[in-house]
Amino acid sequence: MRALLALLCLFLALPASADRTLLEWRFDRPDALRDWRPNGEIREISVTGGALQFRCEGSDPILDYARPFAVEASPWQAIEVRMKADRPGMVEIFWSGTTEGPDGGLSQDKVARISALGDAQWHTYRVLPFWQKERRIVRLRFDPYDGARFALASLRVVEAERGSQPMPNGARVRRVGALTRLTCERPGGFALLPVPPADAAKQTVVSLRAATRTARRIALVYASTESYGQHELGVTLVPDGTMRRYNLEMLSAPGWTGRIVAVGIRPGQRAGESVDLAEIRVAARALGPPELRPIWFGIEEALPRAGLPVTVSARATNAGGETARAVRAALSLPAGARVLSAPPADGAGLRFAQDGVWKWRVVFGKPGAVRLGLRLSAANAAAVSSAAAERVTARVAVAARGAMPPPQPVGGKVDVGVYYFPGWRTAANWAPIMRFPERRPVLGWYREGEPSIADWHVKWALEHGITFLAYDWYWSQGARSLEHALHDGLFRSRYGNLLKFCLLWANHNAPNTSSYDDLQAATRYWLDNYFRRSNYYTIDGKPVVIIFTPHRFRADMGSDEVRRAFDAMKEACRGAGLPGLYLIACVGGDTAEAHAAAREGYDAITAYNWPGLGVPGDSRWAPFDTLPEAYRRQWQALADASPLPMMLPVSGGWDSRPWHGEAALVRYGRNPASFRRHLAQAREFIERHPGKTLPVALIEAWNEFGEGSYIEPQKEFGFGYLDAIREVFTSAPPHHDDVTPADVGIAPPQVEMASLTQAAWSFGRGLQGWGAMMGTTDPHLAGGALTLRTTSADPALTSPPLQVPADAHRVLLVRMRLRAVSGEAFTDVGQLFWATPSAPISEAASVRFSVRGDGQWHDYRVALSANPRWRGIISGLRFDPCNRNRVEIDIARIELK
């Protein structure tokens, strides 16, 4: 078979074939429930007005179809439901090819989800389950959601005839000259295209030629024989109407396995967005001539100051299949700016998906708006230009240089708390964020845990009305990690005692790691290290601890044992002279979770974040502007139902692409003005619901840069988010000066950076950007080696950011010794994972090798090219030295050769 499996050039302008009904249930007859069995959480059920009417009350309402049936499964089948509901939520339709096993063959990976509008109007919802892996469907279950009234008119399973026509599903398809125009009719809509099946292992690139003026992001939608459900990969387009090629590396994309049986396009995120498609191919390699494409261009520093040196940088990639030769970058500046240093004039080559980075040191003479120009050229590719509009700011006058001015706290009647993620100590930690330069903090790529960094955080928090930071705290059976920001930073900082703090126990630990004794041990640690500090945040004098995952305790111990453990923890605090302990449970949207929390002895409820609220259909992108209203409805539902008061959760946004790649959930369009409206709603809700709410707003988060929920001053919006907090929650004058390190002539401590092309690291010369990801103590240098101890059975280190061609490095060399703390010799498994510019780290993109734990040095040689996913440009590594807890590890060298 030829390498190019499919070429889509033309669609005939004919109507799609009519659907064929395979199964249908109408609920307009008195015997409508003859074969459907409601559970006890479906209340007031009746057949009225030509539909099944009912109310849901409880955490798991169910309508189960009990009569035997069988449908041969195919990718072209859809489930259609006609219904209405009086509040929004997610309906789940479970399906299975068997009635055997736990829950009668049903499971969470075999489910189709419908996002119901909740406007009490009739709608026909259509969802493609892509259940073809199951081969035959013999069971269905309809699960509505708690707290809503429903009317269900019909449910049917239909099949479209597969032919040479597109299969629309919320997207319109029509011919425009020689092109095919796909237009989004509803958020989440897409169209399947007549692309023949492909072998996922051999055909690993999807190549598009597309143009748009309205859609900044589309998505490739696909399904395979070896996975359930629909998968998608986001594609960022240049919305200037120019036809461009987009090569998508699919080898590490989720669900790209077996035979790819359906391929389609989601042509935008909002109704009316469209894309013109000239070609789509599934191929064995990237296609097309070299094409230079700027990724980012501008001033690196947030709040660049006039008269001080700043860095202008450009990052670009080669989007074409062929190598771009001798790539050069030229910078143009406005009058009054001068270049202090420039990149080498000799141009290097760029392979497909390889990034080039160019940096200039520049001084701008005066504040104001500036426009920068960039021209990229190559020996064998068309030159491209890019422009950047920046604002150079005036320096703030300070009384003395060389020292941070003391904080000037402001506050109000409502306390404001902000979650704090302590994850930014090394270049390896920052590496995923560096591809999103708009997230660069005002402090730069700082070395978290330094007291001076904590002082700037404290100053900015206090001067904008923040009362306390809730630090993520990690403990698993006595093993702790990521304590540096709190212990080394806040506790040792000059002004840290002015800002209150509490703990969020981030207990997303392995199963069966929670116990009565472990919770008592954690409480003793809190008493010894935190609770007696004058700035620990309390309610009614009781130290506050937030529990991220109440389910972990419940699953490991059972609710009765959780209650007994909590009672003992509170008694231990009283025995230490405190009024008690105030425990707060993070809950989701199910109001039953609040009742479970009350039974287990929690004192209040809150949440970390609800980023999926208000997301339409099965879309992975939705506007942030719809999130505040969805939050307000969620607040109200919990306030109405919860027996516990609520510490009101507030969202700073969500865009987790640095962690999860283009398949991530994204709430786009966040900005300080929208955030301010969200805060104002929170303040009003708190004031109107005394007793139901605590006088506290809790924001996620100060610095969740990887999740895209951050308010720490940064390149994108400067101090805009902190200013919104100051304006809503304090009576302080809105106008004020925000002093930065540049204003006082201080350079904040930065992480250690290594070359993007470096592929060998000898740790006698420093950590060179490597850092702990999880499950270990903080690495340090000892005896010419990187040294650490594992604190869980899943330890991991991460590399600094890379741009390394895989085909030039086919072997991993590691010199390492392992020793169990117990002294017991062991054999185990090490593992290397890798990321590429188009795919985050995943299990599929990894190699395993045997390791020995005998306290002796060993040299390991691992064939990387044995995994076909070792290809293209490698942008980052994760190294797991072993899979055991309590192991001493020394690593002398890691090399890609």
Coordinates of N, CA and C in Angstrom, one line a residue, residues 467-535:
T467 N -5.3 37.3 52.0 CA -5.1 37.0 53.5 C -4.2 35.8 53.7
F468 N -4.3 34.8 52.9 CA -3.5 33.6 53.2 C -3.2 32.8 51.9
L469 N -2.2 32.0 51.9 CA -1.9 31.1 50.8 C -2.1 29.7 51.4
A470 N -2.8 28.9 50.6 CA -3.0 27.5 50.9 C -2.0 26.6 50.2
Y471 N -0.9 26.2 50.8 CA 0.2 25.5 50.1 C -0.2 24.0 49.9
D472 N 0.0 23.6 48.7 CA -0.1 22.1 48.4 C 0.9 21.4 49.3
W473 N 0.4 20.4 50.0 CA 1.3 19.7 51.0 C 1.2 18.2 50.6
Y474 N 2.4 17.5 50.5 CA 2.4 16.2 50.0 C 3.0 15.2 51.1
W475 N 2.2 14.2 51.4 CA 2.5 13.2 52.4 C 1.9 11.9 52.0
S476 N 2.7 10.9 52.0 CA 2.3 9.5 51.7 C 3.0 8.6 52.7
Q477 N 2.3 8.1 53.7 CA 2.8 7.2 54.7 C 4.1 7.7 55.3
G478 N 4.1 9.0 55.6 CA 5.3 9.6 56.2 C 6.3 10.2 55.3
A479 N 6.2 9.9 54.0 CA 7.1 10.5 53.0 C 6.6 11.8 52.5
R480 N 7.4 12.8 52.6 CA 7.0 14.2 52.2 C 7.8 14.7 51.0
S481 N 7.3 15.6 50.3 CA 8.0 16.2 49.1 C 7.4 17.6 48.9
L482 N 8.2 18.3 48.0 CA 7.8 19.7 47.6 C 7.5 20.6 48.8
E483 N 8.4 20.5 49.8 CA 8.3 21.4 51.0 C 9.1 22.7 50.9
H484 N 9.9 22.8 49.8 CA 10.9 23.9 49.8 C 10.2 25.3 49.8
A485 N 9.1 25.4 49.1 CA 8.5 26.8 49.0 C 8.1 27.2 50.4
L486 N 7.6 26.3 51.2 CA 7.1 26.6 52.5 C 8.2 26.7 53.5
H487 N 9.0 25.6 53.6 CA 10.0 25.5 54.7 C 11.2 26.4 54.4
D488 N 11.7 26.3 53.1 CA 13.0 27.1 52.8 C 12.6 28.5 52.4
G489 N 11.4 28.7 51.8 CA 11.1 30.0 51.3 C 10.3 30.8 52.3
L490 N 9.1 30.5 52.6 CA 8.2 31.4 53.4 C 8.8 31.4 54.8
F491 N 9.1 30.3 55.4 CA 9.6 30.3 56.8 C 10.9 31.0 57.0
R492 N 11.7 31.2 56.0 CA 13.0 31.8 56.2 C 13.0 33.2 55.6
S493 N 11.9 33.7 55.0 CA 11.8 35.0 54.4 C 11.7 36.1 55.5
R494 N 12.0 37.3 55.1 CA 12.0 38.4 56.0 C 10.6 38.8 56.4
Y495 N 9.6 38.7 55.5 CA 8.3 39.2 55.7 C 7.3 38.1 55.8
G496 N 7.7 36.9 55.7 CA 6.8 35.7 55.6 C 5.8 35.7 56.8
N497 N 6.1 36.1 58.0 CA 5.2 36.1 59.1 C 4.1 37.0 59.0
L498 N 4.1 38.0 58.0 CA 3.0 38.9 57.8 C 1.8 38.3 57.0
L499 N 2.1 37.2 56.3 CA 1.1 36.6 55.5 C 0.7 35.2 56.1
K500 N -0.6 35.0 56.2 CA -1.0 33.7 56.8 C -0.9 32.6 55.8
F501 N -0.9 31.4 56.3 CA -0.8 30.2 55.4 C -1.6 29.1 56.0
C502 N -2.0 28.1 55.2 CA -2.5 26.9 55.7 C -2.1 25.8 54.7
L503 N -2.6 24.6 55.0 CA -2.2 23.4 54.1 C -3.4 22.9 53.3
L504 N -3.1 22.6 52.1 CA -4.0 21.7 51.3 C -3.3 20.4 51.2
W505 N -3.8 19.4 51.9 CA -3.2 18.1 51.8 C -3.5 17.5 50.4
A506 N -2.6 17.5 49.5 CA -2.7 17.0 48.2 C -2.6 15.5 48.2
N507 N -3.6 14.9 48.7 CA -3.6 13.4 49.0 C -4.0 12.6 47.8
H508 N -3.6 12.9 46.6 CA -3.8 12.0 45.5 C -2.8 11.0 45.4
N509 N -2.8 10.2 46.5 CA -1.8 9.1 46.7 C -2.2 7.8 46.1
A510 N -1.3 6.8 46.1 CA -1.7 5.5 45.6 C -2.8 4.9 46.5
P511 N -3.6 4.0 46.0 CA -4.6 3.3 46.8 C -4.0 2.6 48.0
N512 N -4.7 2.5 49.1 CA -4.3 1.8 50.3 C -3.1 2.4 51.0
T513 N -3.0 3.7 50.9 CA -1.9 4.4 51.6 C -2.4 5.2 52.8
S514 N -3.7 5.2 53.0 CA -4.3 6.0 54.1 C -4.8 5.1 55.2
S515 N -4.6 5.5 56.4 CA -5.0 4.7 57.6 C -5.2 5.6 58.8
Y516 N -5.8 5.0 59.8 CA -6.0 5.7 61.0 C -4.7 6.2 61.6
D517 N -3.7 5.3 61.7 CA -2.4 5.6 62.2 C -1.7 6.7 61.4
D518 N -1.8 6.6 60.1 CA -1.1 7.5 59.2 C -1.7 8.9 59.4
L519 N -3.0 9.0 59.6 CA -3.6 10.4 59.8 C -3.2 10.9 61.1
Q520 N -3.0 10.1 62.1 CA -2.5 10.6 63.4 C -1.1 11.1 63.3
A521 N -0.3 10.3 62.5 CA 1.1 10.7 62.3 C 1.2 12.1 61.6
A522 N 0.3 12.3 60.6 CA 0.3 13.5 59.9 C -0.1 14.7 60.8
T523 N -1.0 14.4 61.7 CA -1.4 15.5 62.7 C -0.3 15.8 63.6
R524 N 0.4 14.9 64.1 CA 1.6 15.2 64.9 C 2.6 16.0 64.2
Y525 N 2.8 15.7 62.9 CA 3.8 16.5 62.1 C 3.2 18.0 62.0
W526 N 1.9 18.1 61.8 CA 1.4 19.5 61.7 C 1.6 20.2 63.0
L527 N 1.3 19.6 64.1 CA 1.5 20.2 65.4 C 2.9 20.7 65.6
D528 N 3.8 19.8 65.2 CA 5.3 20.1 65.5 C 5.8 21.2 64.6
N529 N 5.2 21.3 63.4 CA 5.9 22.2 62.3 C 5.1 23.4 61.9
Y530 N 3.7 23.3 62.1 CA 2.9 24.4 61.5 C 2.0 25.1 62.4
F531 N 1.2 24.3 63.1 CA 0.0 24.9 63.8 C 0.4 25.9 64.9
R532 N 1.5 25.8 65.5 CA 1.9 26.8 66.5 C 2.5 28.1 66.0
R533 N 2.6 28.2 64.7 CA 3.2 29.4 64.1 C 2.1 30.5 64.2
S534 N 2.5 31.7 64.4 CA 1.6 32.8 64.6 C 0.8 33.1 63.4
N535 N 1.3 32.8 62.2 CA 0.7 33.1 60.9 C -0.1 32.0 60.3

